[in-house]
Tab-separated table of C-alpha atoms in Angstrom:
chain	number	residue	atom	x	y	z
A	1	UNK	CA	110.714	104.825	38.512
A	2	UNK	CA	108.682	101.604	38.618
A	3	UNK	CA	109.786	98.652	40.738
A	4	UNK	CA	108.088	95.290	41.137
A	5	UNK	CA	108.141	93.033	44.197
A	6	UNK	CA	107.287	89.441	43.347
A	7	UNK	CA	107.777	85.914	44.708
A	8	UNK	CA	110.127	83.262	43.333
A	9	UNK	CA	108.399	80.163	44.651
A	10	UNK	CA	104.973	79.005	45.880
A	11	UNK	CA	104.030	82.276	47.572
A	12	UNK	CA	104.428	83.048	51.294
A	13	UNK	CA	107.995	84.260	50.696
A	14	UNK	CA	107.651	87.347	52.906
A	15	UNK	CA	106.827	89.890	50.168
A	16	UNK	CA	104.515	91.858	52.454
A	17	UNK	CA	107.319	92.905	54.758
A	18	UNK	CA	109.590	93.930	51.870
A	19	UNK	CA	106.758	95.904	50.235
A	20	UNK	CA	105.893	97.544	53.546
A	21	UNK	CA	109.550	98.509	54.039
A	22	UNK	CA	110.043	99.878	50.499
A	23	UNK	CA	106.668	101.607	50.706
A	24	UNK	CA	108.304	104.202	52.956
A	25	UNK	CA	110.123	105.523	49.887
A	26	UNK	CA	107.307	105.047	47.359
A	27	UNK	CA	104.574	107.403	46.184
A	28	UNK	CA	102.225	104.770	44.761
A	29	UNK	CA	101.773	101.054	45.495
A	30	UNK	CA	99.837	98.897	43.043
A	31	UNK	CA	98.228	95.462	43.362
A	32	UNK	CA	98.173	94.129	39.790
A	33	UNK	CA	96.743	90.569	39.968
A	34	UNK	CA	95.026	87.996	42.133
A	35	UNK	CA	92.406	88.635	44.753
A	36	UNK	CA	91.689	87.976	48.408
A	37	UNK	CA	92.863	84.359	48.077
A	38	UNK	CA	96.377	85.037	49.388
A	39	UNK	CA	97.618	87.416	52.015
A	40	UNK	CA	100.592	89.376	53.254
A	41	UNK	CA	101.412	89.373	56.963
A	42	UNK	CA	102.797	92.740	58.061
A	43	UNK	CA	104.109	93.779	61.466
A	44	UNK	CA	104.604	97.481	62.135
A	45	UNK	CA	103.992	100.176	64.756
A	46	UNK	CA	100.210	99.741	64.430
A	47	UNK	CA	100.358	96.000	65.169
A	48	UNK	CA	100.174	92.777	63.161
A	49	UNK	CA	98.002	92.648	60.054
A	50	UNK	CA	97.077	90.097	57.382
A	51	UNK	CA	96.250	92.041	54.204
A	52	UNK	CA	94.543	90.295	51.300
A	53	UNK	CA	93.269	92.867	48.807
A	54	UNK	CA	94.737	96.111	50.075
A	55	UNK	CA	98.254	96.959	48.886
A	56	UNK	CA	100.872	96.946	51.631
A	57	UNK	CA	101.315	100.720	51.397
A	58	UNK	CA	98.096	101.405	53.311
A	59	UNK	CA	100.040	102.142	56.496
A	60	UNK	CA	101.641	105.275	55.049
A	61	UNK	CA	99.875	108.608	54.665
A	62	UNK	CA	102.127	109.721	51.808
A	63	UNK	CA	101.237	106.807	49.504
A	64	UNK	CA	98.369	106.236	47.106
A	65	UNK	CA	97.280	102.594	47.072
A	66	UNK	CA	96.005	101.336	43.741
A	67	UNK	CA	93.998	98.241	42.875
A	68	UNK	CA	94.712	97.599	39.209
A	69	UNK	CA	92.579	96.158	36.435
A	70	UNK	CA	94.245	92.734	36.800
A	71	UNK	CA	92.840	92.189	40.308
A	72	UNK	CA	89.827	90.038	41.225
A	73	UNK	CA	87.932	92.752	43.095
A	74	UNK	CA	85.923	91.427	46.033
A	75	UNK	CA	84.148	94.659	47.009
A	76	UNK	CA	82.691	93.628	50.427
A	77	UNK	CA	86.095	92.215	51.370
A	78	UNK	CA	87.796	95.465	50.369
A	79	UNK	CA	85.378	97.465	52.505
A	80	UNK	CA	85.914	95.092	55.419
A	81	UNK	CA	89.709	95.412	55.168
A	82	UNK	CA	89.541	99.213	55.101
A	83	UNK	CA	87.189	99.263	58.110
A	84	UNK	CA	89.394	96.785	59.971
A	85	UNK	CA	92.662	98.707	59.669
A	86	UNK	CA	90.954	102.033	60.456
A	87	UNK	CA	89.370	100.490	63.592
A	88	UNK	CA	92.895	99.559	64.734
A	89	UNK	CA	94.168	103.136	64.566
A	90	UNK	CA	95.536	103.260	61.013
A	91	UNK	CA	94.609	106.540	59.258
A	92	UNK	CA	92.194	105.956	56.353
A	93	UNK	CA	94.371	105.166	53.323
A	94	UNK	CA	94.261	106.896	49.931
A	95	UNK	CA	92.840	104.236	47.594
A	96	UNK	CA	92.112	104.168	43.873
A	97	UNK	CA	90.404	101.261	42.086
A	98	UNK	CA	90.592	100.745	38.349
A	99	UNK	CA	87.276	101.275	36.569
A	100	UNK	CA	88.402	98.374	34.354
A	101	UNK	CA	88.867	95.968	37.276
A	102	UNK	CA	86.383	93.101	37.290
A	103	UNK	CA	84.200	92.239	40.239
A	104	UNK	CA	84.395	88.980	42.123
A	105	UNK	CA	80.760	87.961	42.539
A	106	UNK	CA	79.190	86.054	45.469
A	107	UNK	CA	78.427	83.138	43.138
A	108	UNK	CA	82.127	82.838	42.219
A	109	UNK	CA	82.829	81.882	45.827
A	110	UNK	CA	79.937	79.394	45.785
A	111	UNK	CA	81.048	77.789	42.521
A	112	UNK	CA	84.612	77.488	43.856
A	113	UNK	CA	83.363	75.535	46.892
A	114	UNK	CA	80.923	73.429	44.816
A	115	UNK	CA	83.648	72.405	42.356
A	116	UNK	CA	86.095	71.426	45.123
A	117	UNK	CA	83.286	69.371	46.687
A	118	UNK	CA	82.534	67.719	43.317
A	119	UNK	CA	86.203	66.860	42.729
A	120	UNK	CA	86.556	65.268	46.162
A	121	UNK	CA	89.984	63.642	46.505
A	122	UNK	CA	91.174	65.267	43.264
A	123	UNK	CA	90.487	68.830	44.443
A	124	UNK	CA	92.995	71.630	43.801
A	125	UNK	CA	93.291	72.693	47.441
A	126	UNK	CA	91.590	75.990	46.579
A	127	UNK	CA	91.227	78.731	49.191
A	128	UNK	CA	87.558	78.819	48.026
A	129	UNK	CA	87.842	82.567	47.450
A	130	UNK	CA	86.213	82.335	44.018
A	131	UNK	CA	89.388	83.069	42.056
A	132	UNK	CA	89.231	80.343	39.360
A	133	UNK	CA	85.515	80.925	38.570
A	134	UNK	CA	86.189	84.680	38.514
A	135	UNK	CA	89.008	84.490	35.958
A	136	UNK	CA	87.079	81.869	33.966
A	137	UNK	CA	84.193	84.337	33.631
A	138	UNK	CA	86.534	87.236	32.833
A	139	UNK	CA	88.024	85.410	29.863
A	140	UNK	CA	84.647	83.959	28.846
A	141	UNK	CA	83.510	87.608	28.694
A	142	UNK	CA	80.681	87.207	31.193
A	143	UNK	CA	82.368	89.066	34.058
A	144	UNK	CA	81.242	92.405	35.478
A	145	UNK	CA	83.615	95.339	35.090
A	146	UNK	CA	83.493	98.165	37.668
A	147	UNK	CA	82.544	100.640	34.910
A	148	UNK	CA	79.414	98.578	34.151
A	149	UNK	CA	78.010	99.273	37.608
A	150	UNK	CA	77.261	102.824	36.464
A	151	UNK	CA	75.208	101.851	33.373
A	152	UNK	CA	71.876	100.587	34.693
A	153	UNK	CA	70.351	99.300	31.449
A	154	UNK	CA	73.438	97.329	30.457
A	155	UNK	CA	73.731	95.980	34.004
A	156	UNK	CA	70.125	94.700	34.096
A	157	UNK	CA	70.458	92.986	30.732
A	158	UNK	CA	73.769	91.380	31.669
A	159	UNK	CA	72.515	90.138	35.056
A	160	UNK	CA	69.595	88.353	33.358
A	161	UNK	CA	71.896	86.774	30.739
A	162	UNK	CA	74.557	85.633	33.222
A	163	UNK	CA	72.087	84.304	35.797
A	164	UNK	CA	70.347	82.184	33.141
A	165	UNK	CA	73.679	80.526	32.318
A	166	UNK	CA	74.763	80.055	35.941
A	167	UNK	CA	71.425	78.596	37.003
A	168	UNK	CA	71.709	75.805	34.418
A	169	UNK	CA	74.972	74.730	36.066
A	170	UNK	CA	73.577	75.116	39.584
A	171	UNK	CA	70.481	73.026	38.806
A	172	UNK	CA	71.909	70.267	36.634
A	173	UNK	CA	75.576	69.958	37.573
A	174	UNK	CA	75.871	70.960	41.220
A	175	UNK	CA	72.232	70.531	42.431
A	176	UNK	CA	72.449	73.713	44.481
A	177	UNK	CA	70.086	76.684	45.092
A	178	UNK	CA	69.539	78.978	42.088
A	179	UNK	CA	70.539	82.659	41.863
A	180	UNK	CA	67.737	85.236	42.057
A	181	UNK	CA	68.448	87.928	39.405
A	182	UNK	CA	66.647	90.703	41.328
A	183	UNK	CA	68.673	89.997	44.466
A	184	UNK	CA	71.879	89.919	42.440
A	185	UNK	CA	71.056	93.292	40.874
A	186	UNK	CA	70.489	94.748	44.352
A	187	UNK	CA	73.866	93.346	45.452
A	188	UNK	CA	75.541	95.055	42.487
A	189	UNK	CA	73.823	98.346	43.385
A	190	UNK	CA	75.288	98.076	46.890
A	191	UNK	CA	78.729	97.375	45.349
A	192	UNK	CA	78.371	100.495	43.180
A	193	UNK	CA	77.749	102.668	46.242
A	194	UNK	CA	80.836	101.271	48.017
A	195	UNK	CA	83.255	101.521	45.085
A	196	UNK	CA	82.140	104.853	43.561
A	197	UNK	CA	84.466	107.049	45.695
A	198	UNK	CA	87.514	105.017	44.622
A	199	UNK	CA	86.840	104.190	40.951
A	200	UNK	CA	88.898	105.966	38.294
A	201	UNK	CA	91.040	105.506	35.174
A	202	UNK	CA	94.011	103.975	36.995
A	203	UNK	CA	96.092	103.493	33.843
A	204	UNK	CA	95.882	107.221	33.050
A	205	UNK	CA	96.708	108.076	36.678
A	206	UNK	CA	99.788	105.811	36.660
A	207	UNK	CA	101.048	106.991	33.284
A	208	UNK	CA	100.786	110.621	34.432
A	209	UNK	CA	102.606	109.675	37.653
A	210	UNK	CA	105.442	108.115	35.629
A	211	UNK	CA	105.778	111.342	33.614
A	212	UNK	CA	105.969	113.284	36.891
A	213	UNK	CA	108.826	111.079	38.136
A	214	UNK	CA	106.852	109.416	40.944
A	215	UNK	CA	108.125	106.208	42.568
A	216	UNK	CA	105.749	103.326	41.875
A	217	UNK	CA	105.843	99.891	43.494
A	218	UNK	CA	104.052	96.943	41.848
A	219	UNK	CA	103.074	94.348	44.438
A	220	UNK	CA	102.664	90.737	43.299
A	221	UNK	CA	100.735	87.936	44.951
A	222	UNK	CA	101.939	84.330	45.324
A	223	UNK	CA	105.050	83.348	43.321
A	224	UNK	CA	106.440	81.987	40.049
A	225	UNK	CA	105.509	78.378	40.759
A	226	UNK	CA	101.827	79.325	41.049
A	227	UNK	CA	101.772	81.019	37.627
A	228	UNK	CA	99.239	79.386	35.245
A	229	UNK	CA	101.784	79.226	32.385
A	230	UNK	CA	105.111	78.660	34.125
A	231	UNK	CA	104.090	77.135	37.453
A	232	UNK	CA	103.230	73.616	38.638
A	233	UNK	CA	100.147	73.457	36.408
A	234	UNK	CA	97.342	72.594	37.130
A	235	UNK	CA	97.975	73.241	40.849
A	236	UNK	CA	98.399	76.948	40.190
A	237	UNK	CA	96.465	80.167	40.633
A	238	UNK	CA	94.365	81.697	37.853
A	239	UNK	CA	96.246	84.942	37.172
A	240	UNK	CA	99.850	85.496	36.160
A	241	UNK	CA	102.154	85.899	39.148
A	242	UNK	CA	105.049	87.237	37.041
A	243	UNK	CA	106.427	90.775	37.162
A	244	UNK	CA	105.889	91.016	33.391
A	245	UNK	CA	102.141	90.867	34.032
A	246	UNK	CA	102.489	93.935	36.250
A	247	UNK	CA	102.496	96.090	33.129
A	248	UNK	CA	99.182	94.609	31.989
A	249	UNK	CA	97.544	94.368	35.406
A	250	UNK	CA	98.346	98.014	36.149
A	251	UNK	CA	98.046	99.462	32.632
A	252	UNK	CA	101.575	100.799	32.134
A	253	UNK	CA	104.224	100.229	29.419
A	254	UNK	CA	106.398	97.151	30.095
A	255	UNK	CA	109.647	99.058	29.569
A	256	UNK	CA	108.851	101.267	32.580
A	257	UNK	CA	109.536	98.415	35.042
A	258	UNK	CA	113.206	99.069	35.842
A	259	UNK	CA	113.807	96.996	38.963
A	260	UNK	CA	112.369	93.567	39.833
A	261	UNK	CA	112.953	92.551	43.441
A	262	UNK	CA	112.247	88.831	43.708
A	263	UNK	CA	111.662	87.527	47.223
A	264	UNK	CA	113.104	84.133	48.160
A	265	UNK	CA	112.715	82.333	51.476
A	266	UNK	CA	115.777	80.890	53.259
A	267	UNK	CA	113.840	77.596	53.339
A	268	UNK	CA	110.732	76.484	51.417
A	269	UNK	CA	107.041	76.519	52.266
A	270	UNK	CA	103.793	76.119	50.347
A	271	UNK	CA	100.043	76.176	50.942
A	272	UNK	CA	97.780	73.980	48.843
A	273	UNK	CA	98.333	70.932	46.662
A	274	UNK	CA	100.994	70.448	43.997
A	275	UNK	CA	104.537	69.242	43.398
A	276	UNK	CA	107.068	70.262	46.075
A	277	UNK	CA	110.333	68.359	45.607
A	278	UNK	CA	112.218	69.443	48.748
A	279	UNK	CA	109.224	68.905	51.070
A	280	UNK	CA	109.921	67.464	54.519
A	281	UNK	CA	107.528	65.711	56.899
A	282	UNK	CA	106.979	64.636	60.487
A	283	UNK	CA	108.859	66.108	63.433
A	284	UNK	CA	111.444	67.772	61.179
A	285	UNK	CA	108.698	69.691	59.345
A	286	UNK	CA	106.777	70.440	62.555
A	287	UNK	CA	109.790	72.070	64.175
A	288	UNK	CA	110.576	74.239	61.153
A	289	UNK	CA	106.894	75.215	60.868
A	290	UNK	CA	106.673	76.100	64.557
A	291	UNK	CA	109.818	78.244	64.444
A	292	UNK	CA	109.063	79.812	61.052
A	293	UNK	CA	107.658	83.233	60.256
A	294	UNK	CA	106.232	85.205	63.173
A	295	UNK	CA	104.148	82.807	65.199
A	296	UNK	CA	104.665	79.874	62.850
A	297	UNK	CA	104.111	78.951	59.231
A	298	UNK	CA	100.363	79.148	58.706
A	299	UNK	CA	98.571	80.657	55.691
A	300	UNK	CA	97.714	84.360	56.087
A	301	UNK	CA	94.326	83.777	54.423
A	302	UNK	CA	93.284	80.264	55.449
A	303	UNK	CA	95.294	79.660	58.626
A	304	UNK	CA	96.229	76.289	57.097
A	305	UNK	CA	99.587	74.838	58.221
A	306	UNK	CA	102.067	75.429	55.402
A	307	UNK	CA	103.905	72.492	53.865
A	308	UNK	CA	107.592	72.790	54.733
A	309	UNK	CA	110.822	72.011	52.907
A	310	UNK	CA	114.495	72.883	52.594
A	311	UNK	CA	115.760	75.577	50.245
A	312	UNK	CA	115.331	74.475	46.629
A	313	UNK	CA	118.011	75.915	44.333
A	314	UNK	CA	116.422	74.413	41.212
A	315	UNK	CA	112.957	75.867	41.799
A	316	UNK	CA	114.310	79.182	43.118
A	317	UNK	CA	116.751	79.737	40.251
A	318	UNK	CA	113.908	79.068	37.808
A	319	UNK	CA	111.567	81.335	39.796
A	320	UNK	CA	114.089	84.171	39.796
A	321	UNK	CA	114.740	83.756	36.053
A	322	UNK	CA	111.064	83.759	35.091
A	323	UNK	CA	110.496	86.904	37.142
A	324	UNK	CA	113.414	88.631	35.409
A	325	UNK	CA	114.892	89.453	38.822
A	326	UNK	CA	117.370	92.314	39.002
A	327	UNK	CA	117.887	91.686	42.730
A	328	UNK	CA	116.841	89.200	45.399
A	329	UNK	CA	115.537	89.689	48.937
A	330	UNK	CA	116.237	86.654	51.153
A	331	UNK	CA	113.759	86.337	54.031
A	332	UNK	CA	113.306	84.491	57.369
A	333	UNK	CA	117.009	83.632	57.592
A	334	UNK	CA	116.865	83.990	61.383
A	335	UNK	CA	114.575	80.937	61.619
A	336	UNK	CA	117.390	78.523	60.659
A	337	UNK	CA	119.630	79.368	63.628
A	338	UNK	CA	118.655	76.184	65.519
A	339	UNK	CA	120.139	73.736	62.991
A	340	UNK	CA	123.541	71.998	63.229
A	341	UNK	CA	123.545	71.552	59.472
A	342	UNK	CA	121.179	72.769	56.773
A	343	UNK	CA	120.231	70.624	53.762
A	344	UNK	CA	119.927	72.519	50.454
A	345	UNK	CA	118.368	70.939	47.366
A	346	UNK	CA	120.864	71.504	44.525
A	347	UNK	CA	119.415	69.191	41.849
A	348	UNK	CA	116.556	66.863	40.923
A	349	UNK	CA	117.046	63.213	40.099
A	350	UNK	CA	114.560	62.210	37.391
A	351	UNK	CA	114.657	58.705	35.882
A	352	UNK	CA	118.207	58.179	37.152
A	353	UNK	CA	119.574	61.467	35.786
A	354	UNK	CA	120.304	64.621	37.790
A	355	UNK	CA	119.119	67.942	36.398
A	356	UNK	CA	119.527	71.509	37.639
A	357	UNK	CA	116.796	72.828	35.339
A	358	UNK	CA	113.204	73.038	36.549
A	359	UNK	CA	111.040	70.636	34.504
A	360	UNK	CA	107.376	70.507	33.470
A	361	UNK	CA	104.900	69.079	35.994
A	362	UNK	CA	104.779	65.526	34.564
A	363	UNK	CA	108.540	65.185	35.089
A	364	UNK	CA	108.406	67.071	38.385
A	365	UNK	CA	106.165	64.320	39.792
A	366	UNK	CA	109.077	61.879	39.425
A	367	UNK	CA	111.782	64.188	40.798
A	368	UNK	CA	113.756	63.286	43.921
A	369	UNK	CA	115.801	65.989	45.684
A	370	UNK	CA	119.611	65.910	45.574
A	371	UNK	CA	120.908	67.546	48.759
A	372	UNK	CA	124.090	69.266	49.786
A	373	UNK	CA	124.471	69.919	53.517
A	374	UNK	CA	125.867	73.227	54.735
A	375	UNK	CA	127.055	73.858	58.329
A	376	UNK	CA	124.633	75.794	60.533
A	377	UNK	CA	125.594	78.845	62.606
A	378	UNK	CA	123.769	77.842	65.812
A	379	UNK	CA	123.055	81.353	67.105
A	380	UNK	CA	120.454	84.093	67.109
A	381	UNK	CA	120.972	86.650	64.312
A	382	UNK	CA	117.983	88.929	64.938
A	383	UNK	CA	119.062	92.485	65.664
A	384	UNK	CA	122.210	92.305	63.501
A	385	UNK	CA	122.131	95.160	60.969
A	386	UNK	CA	125.530	94.802	59.270
A	387	UNK	CA	126.325	91.927	56.945
A	388	UNK	CA	129.915	91.512	58.202
A	389	UNK	CA	128.611	90.923	61.743
A	390	UNK	CA	126.664	87.815	60.748
A	391	UNK	CA	128.267	84.491	61.763
A	392	UNK	CA	130.651	83.157	59.104
A	393	UNK	CA	128.528	80.064	58.348
A	394	UNK	CA	125.473	82.288	57.955
A	395	UNK	CA	127.302	84.444	55.388
A	396	UNK	CA	128.468	81.277	53.613
A	397	UNK	CA	124.848	80.067	53.407
A	398	UNK	CA	123.744	83.378	51.848
A	399	UNK	CA	126.657	83.382	49.402
A	400	UNK	CA	126.013	79.742	48.416
A	401	UNK	CA	122.380	80.594	47.585
A	402	UNK	CA	123.404	83.764	45.742
A	403	UNK	CA	125.816	81.794	43.536
A	404	UNK	CA	123.112	79.208	42.777
A	405	UNK	CA	120.555	81.900	41.897
A	406	UNK	CA	122.937	83.925	39.746
A	407	UNK	CA	121.348	87.198	40.941
A	408	UNK	CA	122.659	89.476	43.718
A	409	UNK	CA	121.029	89.114	47.136
A	410	UNK	CA	120.735	92.771	48.100
A	411	UNK	CA	118.531	92.391	51.189
A	412	UNK	CA	118.577	89.825	53.974
A	413	UNK	CA	115.606	89.780	56.355
A	414	UNK	CA	116.491	88.501	59.831
A	415	UNK	CA	113.236	89.131	61.709
A	416	UNK	CA	109.573	89.975	61.074
A	417	UNK	CA	109.790	93.690	61.969
A	418	UNK	CA	109.815	96.360	59.257
A	419	UNK	CA	113.446	97.358	59.855
A	420	UNK	CA	114.897	93.956	60.742
A	421	UNK	CA	116.813	93.813	57.489
A	422	UNK	CA	120.423	93.877	56.318
A	423	UNK	CA	121.170	95.802	53.137
A	424	UNK	CA	124.038	94.416	51.056
A	425	UNK	CA	124.040	97.023	48.285
């Protein structure tokens, strides 16, 4: 049985908690795309953690945590994350890394920062984790695959070829220090030593696990609206954030993904630049940000304050559809308990016409939110474990969103802890 957990919106929907919770009943948890540019905040018996590359199943001894071929593999970062969780009392996790995964190089991070600097006011709001240069090189066929670390002659030849190309850009476009090929080769040797114990044919491992009836969880990063094809292009990430890509990024048949849990926030938030129709500002945004999440709405990777907004039915319905959601997990509902009434964006007004369908970016720039206001419930709902015990207006809010999404909300998260969740199945 293969399930995917993915985000419907801009990322930061609370996927980490849902993955951590479902990891209890999973044998294998797979990261299938992205890199260390986004994170999952997880709170459990060991403490509070912000994971970036490691799958959320690392806190369980019974799980195998897999980094698939679709991931941007930052090897020093991976080592640092493993060392960090172990130093905090977590038993060393069982980790496998695809020998077909490509390596995020130190110069990818440099080029990311140089390009943002060059763009100035037109920058993409990158996390400067090297993700766009990494995927550019992967598809330009000048990336380094894990398997290549173990073939010295090929590695030497490729380092010389790639460095020659990069140094032209560094000298003439960015006017920055050049890369030394000998030093880069030494860096790759150190990467080989770190990754060797974990590297294997992950696709073969996963396909054998499927035949054995194991439970596999595919863990996505960011959300639909950051997908390079279907998101708010060009203010998107550089790898597909859709559950469909899970089959490619893990190396399994697409028909094996039976359940797609799409995570939706009870309000909206985003990190980075790009269109955000239901965004709010000023004191209203500050209060929601301060109350949101656990300790406030700040990026798990960058610490940047997240942009805040009300629930967006148009964007969320689209996000759920593009993910192919079979069920929805609604998160951070407890945060909204302070409001007398809660605005919900139910349509976009574009050039004088109201639409309920999510448009392309050029039209999105013109969109104004159309709100419907729902009554608040004005009480604390943390600790409630049965749906019927929620305040009536809280249930009405959930049911309103469910009707708009057109997909059953099977889980409602009402607190940051692993088991602060209401199951509606």
